[in-house]
XYZ file of C-alpha atoms in Angstrom:
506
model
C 0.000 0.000 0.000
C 1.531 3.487 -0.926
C 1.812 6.566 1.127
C -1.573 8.191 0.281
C -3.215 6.200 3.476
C -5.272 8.320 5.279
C -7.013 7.226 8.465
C -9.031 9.459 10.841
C -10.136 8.973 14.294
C -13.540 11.447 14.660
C -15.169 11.480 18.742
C -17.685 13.524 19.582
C -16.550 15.829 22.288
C -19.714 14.936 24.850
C -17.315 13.447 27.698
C -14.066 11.391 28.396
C -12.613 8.935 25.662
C -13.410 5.401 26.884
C -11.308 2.570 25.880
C -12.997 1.492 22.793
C -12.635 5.010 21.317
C -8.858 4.892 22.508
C -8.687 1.133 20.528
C -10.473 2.538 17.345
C -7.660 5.702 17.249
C -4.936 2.491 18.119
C -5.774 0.395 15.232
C -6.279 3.430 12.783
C -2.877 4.950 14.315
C -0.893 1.715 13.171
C -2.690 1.129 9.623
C -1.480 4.819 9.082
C 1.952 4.113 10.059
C 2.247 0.825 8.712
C 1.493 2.109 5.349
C 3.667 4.804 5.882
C 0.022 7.073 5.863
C -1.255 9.931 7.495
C -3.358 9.558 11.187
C -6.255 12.834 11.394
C -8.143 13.676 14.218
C -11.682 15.767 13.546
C -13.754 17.020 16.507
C -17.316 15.877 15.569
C -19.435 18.263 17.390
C -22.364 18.875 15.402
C -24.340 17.609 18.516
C -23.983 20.860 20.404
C -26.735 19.986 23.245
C -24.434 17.474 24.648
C -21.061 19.253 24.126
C -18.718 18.863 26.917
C -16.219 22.186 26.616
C -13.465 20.170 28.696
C -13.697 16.797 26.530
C -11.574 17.900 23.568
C -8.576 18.559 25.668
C -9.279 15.310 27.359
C -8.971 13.474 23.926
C -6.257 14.443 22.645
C -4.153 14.573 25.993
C -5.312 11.127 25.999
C -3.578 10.455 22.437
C -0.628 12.127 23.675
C -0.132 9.559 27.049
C -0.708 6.825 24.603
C 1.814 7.364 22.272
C -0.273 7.179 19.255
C -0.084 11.468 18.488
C -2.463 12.519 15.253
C -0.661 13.987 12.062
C -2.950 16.506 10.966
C -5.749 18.111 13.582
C -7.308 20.816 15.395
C -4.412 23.312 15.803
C -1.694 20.874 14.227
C -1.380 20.860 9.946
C -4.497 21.696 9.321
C -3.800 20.819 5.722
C -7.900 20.582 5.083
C -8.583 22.161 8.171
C -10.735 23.675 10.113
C -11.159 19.830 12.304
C -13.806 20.812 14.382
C -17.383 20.005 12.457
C -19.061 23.231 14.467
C -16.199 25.382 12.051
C -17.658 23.788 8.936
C -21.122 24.753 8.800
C -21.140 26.306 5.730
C -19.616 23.521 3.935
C -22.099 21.149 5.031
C -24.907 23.563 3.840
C -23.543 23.935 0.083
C -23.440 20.024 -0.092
C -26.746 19.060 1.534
C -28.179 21.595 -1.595
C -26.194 19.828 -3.758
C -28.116 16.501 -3.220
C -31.605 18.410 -3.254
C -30.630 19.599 -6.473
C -29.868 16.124 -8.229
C -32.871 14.576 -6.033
C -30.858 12.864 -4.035
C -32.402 14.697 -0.838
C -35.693 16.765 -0.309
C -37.251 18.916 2.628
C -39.429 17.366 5.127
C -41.514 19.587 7.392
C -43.062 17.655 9.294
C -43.832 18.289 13.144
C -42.654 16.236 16.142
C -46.008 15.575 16.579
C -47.544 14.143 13.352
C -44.371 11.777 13.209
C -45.253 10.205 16.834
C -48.844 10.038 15.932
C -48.245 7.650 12.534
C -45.470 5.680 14.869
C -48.300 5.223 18.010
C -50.953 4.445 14.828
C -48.433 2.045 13.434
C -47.946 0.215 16.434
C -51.144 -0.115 16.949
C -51.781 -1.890 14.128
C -48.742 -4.272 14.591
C -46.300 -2.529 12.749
C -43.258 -0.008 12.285
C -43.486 3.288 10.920
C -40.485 3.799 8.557
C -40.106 7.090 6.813
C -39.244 6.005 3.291
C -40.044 5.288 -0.219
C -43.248 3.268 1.698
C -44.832 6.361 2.617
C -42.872 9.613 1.561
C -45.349 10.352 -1.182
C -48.613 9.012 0.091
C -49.908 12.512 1.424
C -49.654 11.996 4.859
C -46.298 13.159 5.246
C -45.149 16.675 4.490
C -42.230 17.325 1.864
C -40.910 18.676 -1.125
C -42.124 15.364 -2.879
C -45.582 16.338 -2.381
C -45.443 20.263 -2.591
C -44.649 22.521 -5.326
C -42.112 24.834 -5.563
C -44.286 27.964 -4.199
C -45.391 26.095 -0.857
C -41.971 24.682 -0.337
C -40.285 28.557 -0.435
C -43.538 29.883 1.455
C -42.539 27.440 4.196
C -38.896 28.089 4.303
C -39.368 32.063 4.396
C -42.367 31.740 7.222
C -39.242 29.861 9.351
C -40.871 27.051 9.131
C -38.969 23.924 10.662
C -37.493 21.920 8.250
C -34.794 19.166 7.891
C -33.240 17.710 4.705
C -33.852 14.064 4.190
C -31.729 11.594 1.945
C -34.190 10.333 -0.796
C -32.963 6.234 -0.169
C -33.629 4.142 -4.050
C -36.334 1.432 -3.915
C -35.999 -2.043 -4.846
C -32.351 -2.284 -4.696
C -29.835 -4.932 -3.465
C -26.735 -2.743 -2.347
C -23.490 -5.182 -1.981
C -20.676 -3.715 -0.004
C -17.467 -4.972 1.245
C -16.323 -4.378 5.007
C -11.984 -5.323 5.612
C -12.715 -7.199 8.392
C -16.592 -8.841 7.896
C -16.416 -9.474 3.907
C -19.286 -9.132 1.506
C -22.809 -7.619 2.931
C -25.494 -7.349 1.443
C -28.612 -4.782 2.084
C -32.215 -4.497 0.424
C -32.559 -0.909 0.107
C -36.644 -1.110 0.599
C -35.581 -1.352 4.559
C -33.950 1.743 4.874
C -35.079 4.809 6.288
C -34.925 8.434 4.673
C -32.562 9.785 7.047
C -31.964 13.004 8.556
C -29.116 15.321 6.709
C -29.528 18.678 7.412
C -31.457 20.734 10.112
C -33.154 23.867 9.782
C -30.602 25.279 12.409
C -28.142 25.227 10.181
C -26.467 22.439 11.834
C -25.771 18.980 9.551
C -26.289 15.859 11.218
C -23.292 13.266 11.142
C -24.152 11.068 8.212
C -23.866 14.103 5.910
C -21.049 15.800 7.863
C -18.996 12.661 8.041
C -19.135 11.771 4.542
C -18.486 15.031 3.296
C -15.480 15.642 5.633
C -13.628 12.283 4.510
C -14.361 13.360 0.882
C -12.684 16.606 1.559
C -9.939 15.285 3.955
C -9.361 12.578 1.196
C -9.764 9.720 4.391
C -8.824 6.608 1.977
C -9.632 3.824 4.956
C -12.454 4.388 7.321
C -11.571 2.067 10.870
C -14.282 2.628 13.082
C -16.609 0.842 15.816
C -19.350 -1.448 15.078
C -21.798 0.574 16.153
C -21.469 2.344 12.648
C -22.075 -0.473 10.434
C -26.069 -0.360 10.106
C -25.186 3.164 8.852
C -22.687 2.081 6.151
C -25.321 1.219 3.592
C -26.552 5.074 3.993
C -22.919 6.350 3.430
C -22.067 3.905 0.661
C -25.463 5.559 -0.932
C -24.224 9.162 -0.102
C -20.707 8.397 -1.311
C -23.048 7.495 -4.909
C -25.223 10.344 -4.835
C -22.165 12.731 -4.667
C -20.468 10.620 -7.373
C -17.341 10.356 -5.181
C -15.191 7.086 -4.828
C -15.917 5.523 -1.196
C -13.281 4.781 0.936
C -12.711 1.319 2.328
C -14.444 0.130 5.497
C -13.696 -1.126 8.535
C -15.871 -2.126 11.449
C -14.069 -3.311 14.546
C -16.171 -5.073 17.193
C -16.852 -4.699 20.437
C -14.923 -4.696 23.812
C -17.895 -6.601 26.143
C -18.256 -7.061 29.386
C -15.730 -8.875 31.926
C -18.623 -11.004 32.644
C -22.219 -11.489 31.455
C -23.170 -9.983 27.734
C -23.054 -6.475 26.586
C -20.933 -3.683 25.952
C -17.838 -2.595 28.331
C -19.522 0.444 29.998
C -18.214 2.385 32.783
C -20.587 1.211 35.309
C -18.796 -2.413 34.747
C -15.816 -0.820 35.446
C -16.831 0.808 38.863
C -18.366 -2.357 40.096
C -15.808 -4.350 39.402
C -12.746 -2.199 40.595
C -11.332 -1.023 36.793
C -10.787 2.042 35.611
C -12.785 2.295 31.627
C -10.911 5.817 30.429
C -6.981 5.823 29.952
C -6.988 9.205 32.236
C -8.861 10.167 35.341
C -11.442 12.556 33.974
C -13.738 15.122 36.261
C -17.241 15.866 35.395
C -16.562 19.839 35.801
C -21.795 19.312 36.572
C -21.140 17.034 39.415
C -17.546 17.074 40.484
C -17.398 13.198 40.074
C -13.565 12.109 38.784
C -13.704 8.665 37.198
C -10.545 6.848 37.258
C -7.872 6.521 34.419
C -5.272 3.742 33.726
C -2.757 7.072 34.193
C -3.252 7.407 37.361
C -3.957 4.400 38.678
C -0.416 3.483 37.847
C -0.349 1.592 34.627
C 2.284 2.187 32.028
C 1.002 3.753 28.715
C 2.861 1.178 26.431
C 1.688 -1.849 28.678
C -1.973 -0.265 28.420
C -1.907 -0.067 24.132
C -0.089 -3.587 24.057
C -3.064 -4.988 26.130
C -5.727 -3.275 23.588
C -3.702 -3.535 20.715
C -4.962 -7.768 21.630
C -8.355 -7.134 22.374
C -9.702 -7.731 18.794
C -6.540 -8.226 17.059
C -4.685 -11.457 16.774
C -1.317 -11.564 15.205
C -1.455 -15.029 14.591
C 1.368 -16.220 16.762
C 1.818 -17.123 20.126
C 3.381 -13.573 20.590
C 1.913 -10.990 23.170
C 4.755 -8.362 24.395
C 4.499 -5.823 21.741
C 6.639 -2.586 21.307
C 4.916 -0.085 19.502
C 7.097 -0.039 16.484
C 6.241 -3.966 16.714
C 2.732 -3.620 17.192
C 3.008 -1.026 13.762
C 4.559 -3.905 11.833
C 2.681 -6.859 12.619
C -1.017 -5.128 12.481
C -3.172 -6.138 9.416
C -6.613 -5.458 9.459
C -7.840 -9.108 8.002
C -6.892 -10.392 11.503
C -9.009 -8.258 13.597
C -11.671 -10.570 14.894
C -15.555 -9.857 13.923
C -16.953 -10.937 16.794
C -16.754 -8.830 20.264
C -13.097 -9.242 22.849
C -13.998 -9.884 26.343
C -12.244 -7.524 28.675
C -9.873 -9.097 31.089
C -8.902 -6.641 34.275
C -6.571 -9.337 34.970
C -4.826 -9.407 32.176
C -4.458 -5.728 31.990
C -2.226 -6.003 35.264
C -1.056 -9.031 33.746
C 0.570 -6.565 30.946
C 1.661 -4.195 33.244
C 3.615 -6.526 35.522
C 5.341 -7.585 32.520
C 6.268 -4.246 31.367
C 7.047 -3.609 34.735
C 9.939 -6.187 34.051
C 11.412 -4.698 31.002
C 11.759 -1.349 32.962
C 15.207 -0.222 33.661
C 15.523 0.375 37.635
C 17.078 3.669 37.082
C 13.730 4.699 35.223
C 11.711 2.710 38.145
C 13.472 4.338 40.991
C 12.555 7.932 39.410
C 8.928 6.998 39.376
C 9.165 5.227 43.329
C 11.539 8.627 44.204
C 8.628 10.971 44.776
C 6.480 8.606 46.342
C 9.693 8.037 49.315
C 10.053 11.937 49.137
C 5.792 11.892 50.360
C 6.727 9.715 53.197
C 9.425 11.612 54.390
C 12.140 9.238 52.938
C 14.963 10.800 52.245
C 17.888 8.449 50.721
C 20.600 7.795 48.008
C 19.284 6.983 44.268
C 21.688 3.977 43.992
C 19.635 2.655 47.512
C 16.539 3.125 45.800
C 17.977 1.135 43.318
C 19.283 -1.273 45.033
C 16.059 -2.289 46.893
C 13.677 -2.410 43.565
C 16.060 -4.828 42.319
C 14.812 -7.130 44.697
C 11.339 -6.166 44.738
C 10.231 -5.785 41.343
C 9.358 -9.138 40.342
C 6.831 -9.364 42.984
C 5.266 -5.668 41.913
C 2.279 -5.134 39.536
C 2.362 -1.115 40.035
C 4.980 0.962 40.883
C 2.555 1.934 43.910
C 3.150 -1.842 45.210
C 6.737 -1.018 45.960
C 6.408 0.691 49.180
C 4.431 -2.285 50.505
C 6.779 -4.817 49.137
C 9.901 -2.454 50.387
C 8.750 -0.077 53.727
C 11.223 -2.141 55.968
C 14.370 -1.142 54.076
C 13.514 2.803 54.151
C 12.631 2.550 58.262
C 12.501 -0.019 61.208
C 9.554 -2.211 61.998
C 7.278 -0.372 64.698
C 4.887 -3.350 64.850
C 5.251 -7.512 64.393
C 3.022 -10.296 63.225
C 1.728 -10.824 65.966
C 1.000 -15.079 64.782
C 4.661 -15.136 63.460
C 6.119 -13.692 66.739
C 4.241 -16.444 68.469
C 5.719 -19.372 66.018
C 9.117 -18.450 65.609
C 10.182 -16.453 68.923
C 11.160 -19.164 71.423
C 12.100 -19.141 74.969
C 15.762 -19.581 73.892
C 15.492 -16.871 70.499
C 16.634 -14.024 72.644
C 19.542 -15.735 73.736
C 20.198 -16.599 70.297
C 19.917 -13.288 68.843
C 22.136 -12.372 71.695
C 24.994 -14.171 70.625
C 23.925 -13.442 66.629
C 24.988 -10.014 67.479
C 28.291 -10.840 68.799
C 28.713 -12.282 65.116
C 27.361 -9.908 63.703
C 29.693 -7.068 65.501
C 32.921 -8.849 64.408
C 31.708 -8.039 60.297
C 33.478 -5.883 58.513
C 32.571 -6.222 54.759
C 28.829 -6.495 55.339
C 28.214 -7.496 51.825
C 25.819 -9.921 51.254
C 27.420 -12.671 50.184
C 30.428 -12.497 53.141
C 27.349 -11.975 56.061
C 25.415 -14.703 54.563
C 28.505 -17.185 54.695
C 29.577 -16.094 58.256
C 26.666 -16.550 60.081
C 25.606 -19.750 58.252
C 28.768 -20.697 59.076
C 28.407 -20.125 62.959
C 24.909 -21.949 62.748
C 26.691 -24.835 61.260
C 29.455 -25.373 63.890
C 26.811 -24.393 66.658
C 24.902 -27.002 65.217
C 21.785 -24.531 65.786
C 18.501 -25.357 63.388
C 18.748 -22.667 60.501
C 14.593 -22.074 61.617
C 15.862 -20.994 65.114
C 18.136 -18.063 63.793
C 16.710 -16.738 60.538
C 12.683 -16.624 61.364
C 13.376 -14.683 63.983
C 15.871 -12.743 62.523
C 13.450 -11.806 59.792
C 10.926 -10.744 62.041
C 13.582 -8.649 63.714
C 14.672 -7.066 60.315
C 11.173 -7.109 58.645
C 8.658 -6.888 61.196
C 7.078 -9.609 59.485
C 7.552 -13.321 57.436
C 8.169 -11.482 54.230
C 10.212 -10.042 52.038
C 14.116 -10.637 49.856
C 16.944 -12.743 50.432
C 17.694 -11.772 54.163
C 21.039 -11.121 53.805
C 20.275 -8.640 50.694
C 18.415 -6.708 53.347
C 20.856 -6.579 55.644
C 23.530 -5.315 53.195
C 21.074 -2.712 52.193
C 20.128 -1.102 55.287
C 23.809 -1.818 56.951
C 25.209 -2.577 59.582
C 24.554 -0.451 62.357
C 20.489 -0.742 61.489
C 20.818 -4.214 61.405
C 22.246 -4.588 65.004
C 19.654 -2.029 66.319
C 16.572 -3.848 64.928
C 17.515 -6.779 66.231
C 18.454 -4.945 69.849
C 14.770 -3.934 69.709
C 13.177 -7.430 68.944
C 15.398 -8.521 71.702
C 13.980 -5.803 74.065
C 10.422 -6.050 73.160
C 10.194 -10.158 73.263
């Protein structure tokens, strides 16, 4: 494929970006870049009752955290700019008149109210009111079809409400082809005349969307497959204009952890998961839902998880880099049917990237959390200790539970483990463990662990006996590294005094 790809990702602004928006921009993000293409983000706001003015920012700071930027944008080469739908009005408006004028489209005035009285009168007769090629002309309905050219300009100029209807063909079999479902087929009698073009000037998104990928020259359209019911309309649209059609792509649904349905954010607050890669605050209520962000996943473990939830790269493969992820991706692998979230193997992923980070880069993100606590201490410590710890760690967050005791002394001990392991003879043991102990001078690991395994050896004291307690000493509790790694780490001096103080308190 050459380098005239052009992908879009197009939310409305009405509140944060859940995760199945933040999949759709994924998958269009790599198709772009694997076909060395171009990645567009347009604002589609034409729905200005439920415009949220903080939700733009959201989206594309979201973008930004995931590493998956757009190319051309609000603000950003606006090569066919403006991006933002509510800037385009007048385009829309010269196009929707283009369609009335080659019958594509005609004006419909009818009220609120006559349309719910022929749906209530259709249902009560068994049946379901379409507005279409059924009907349109009968008399019942009011339209251009029916009214000559005087009454239709009488109506406009009185202010009359109005909106612009696509004029859908009759007795038609409309084949299409979808990337990832294959051939569809759709009888054109069961489609509704839908709504273009309100009288308040404002387009509704069929006609804006298929006018703004014309002009933006979108060659693939990836999107979710909530859409695909309307791609028979656009396909028709695409016709009526005379334009070529992009290729589609519907990409299925993330469901529910458990039971059936989609992946909504009340699933995620019952079950403990955050749906929206950043915490987001409802500026109405005050409510902040939670984001992967800030609940301390990494952004590249958080794409590789969606990247294979819908998309399987037909190997046994699941770490992906980015740049990986952009190489391997081919739309004729994304699955049709819907990808069962898995919370668990989201941390899953993020343990595992947690293990390809450097500890230099680890011990800059535990840093400030030691610096909250009061911890002051040396870099190469902090270092040091997530060495051991990692590998047990799921969030950076875990490490001060997995690590407290090397960063300050136990003030409490379990109390069950105190009770199994402290015997009536452990304080005289950890009495004469200290004499050892004293006589140390490279307190290194490896020497302190050979000394005093040495002494219990020639004692012939029960390893148990000496290192249980001398973990509870240490640790406060039956946790935790190789004991002697600890001891190296928090030295000798802190070492001696911990145990002092288990000695004193037992």
């Amino acid at each position: 494929m050459n380098s005239s790809v052009r992908v879009r990702f197009a939310p409305s602004p009405t509140g944060p970006l859940h995760i199945g928006g933040v999949r759709t921009a994924l998958y269009n993000y790599l198709f772009a870049k694997k076909n060395n293409g171009t990645f567009i983000l347009r604002i589609e706001d034409t729905d200005q009752t439920r415009y949220v003015p903080n939700a733009e920012k959201y989206i594309i700071d979201s973008l930004n955290w995931c590493k998956i930027p757009f190319d051309e944008g609000p603000e950003k080469n606006e090569k066919f700019g403006p991006y933002r739908q509510s800037e385009r009005k007048e385009i829309y408006k010269k196009y929707a008149e283009i369609l009335l004028e080659n019958g594509w489209a005609y004006y419909a005035f009818d009220t609120a109210e006559s349309l719910d009285f022929l749906r209530k009168e259709h249902e009560e007769n068994g049946k379901t009111f379409i507005y279409n090629w059924h009907n349109r002309s009968k008399g019942k309905l009011v339209n251009s079809l029916i009214l000559t050219e005087d009454e239709i300009q009488k109506r406009i100029q009185n202010g009359d409400d109005y909106v612009i209807r696509f004029k859908s063909p009759q007795d038609e079999i409309l084949e299409m082809e979808d990337e990832i479902r294959g051939k569809i087929s759709i009888d054109t009698n069961t489609l509704d005349d839908k709504v273009l073009f309100k009288s308040d000037g404002m387009p509704t998104y069929h006609l804006a969307n298929i006018v703004d990928d014309h002009l933006m020259e979108i060659t693939h359209v990836i999107r979710g497959e909530e859409w695909l019911p309307s791609m028979a309309l656009h396909i028709l649209l695409y016709r009526a204009f005379d334009w070529k059609a992009p290729k589609f792509a519907h990409l299925p649904l993330i469901l529910k952890p458990v039971g059936k349905g989609k992946l909504s954010k009340r699933d995620g607050d019952q079950l403990g998961f955050p749906v929206f890669p950043l915490a987001y605050k409802n500026e109405e209520t005050g409510d902040i839902s939670r984001g992967y962000k800030e609940d301390g996943y990494f952004e590249d473990g958080f794409i590789n998880m969606l990247a294979l939830l819908g998309w399987n790269p037909g190997t046994e493969q699941e770490i992906f880099s980015l740049s990986e992820l952009i190489q391997a991706f081919d739309l004729k692998r994304v699955s049709k049917s819907g990808a069962k979230f898995n919370p668990d193997k989201t941390k899953w992923f993020n343990q595992q990237y947690m293990q390809q980070k450097s500890v230099v880069e680890l011990a800059n993100l535990y840093e400030p959390i030691l610096k909250e606590k009061g911890i002051e201490t040396e870099k190469n410590t902090i270092e040091k200790v997530i060495t051991l710890i990692k590998e047990r760690a799921i969030f950076v967050a875990d490490f001060w539970e997995l690590s407290n005791f090397f960063f300050q002394a136990p003030t409490t001990f379990d109390e069950k483990a105190v009770a199994k392991n402290w015997k009536e003879d452990t304080n005289k043991l950890m009495e004469q463990l200290l004499i050892v102990i004293s006589t140390i001078d490279d307190f290194s690991s490896q020497n302190t662990e050979i000394i005093i395994k040495d002494w219990i050896t020639k004692n012939e004291i029960g390893f148990g006996k000496v290192m249980q307690p001398l973990r509870l000493s240490l640790v406060g509790e039956m946790k935790g590294p190789h004991l002697f790694d600890i001891m190296e780490i928090i030295g000798k001096p802190a070492t001696i005094k911990r145990i002092e103080t288990a000695i004193n308190k037992f």
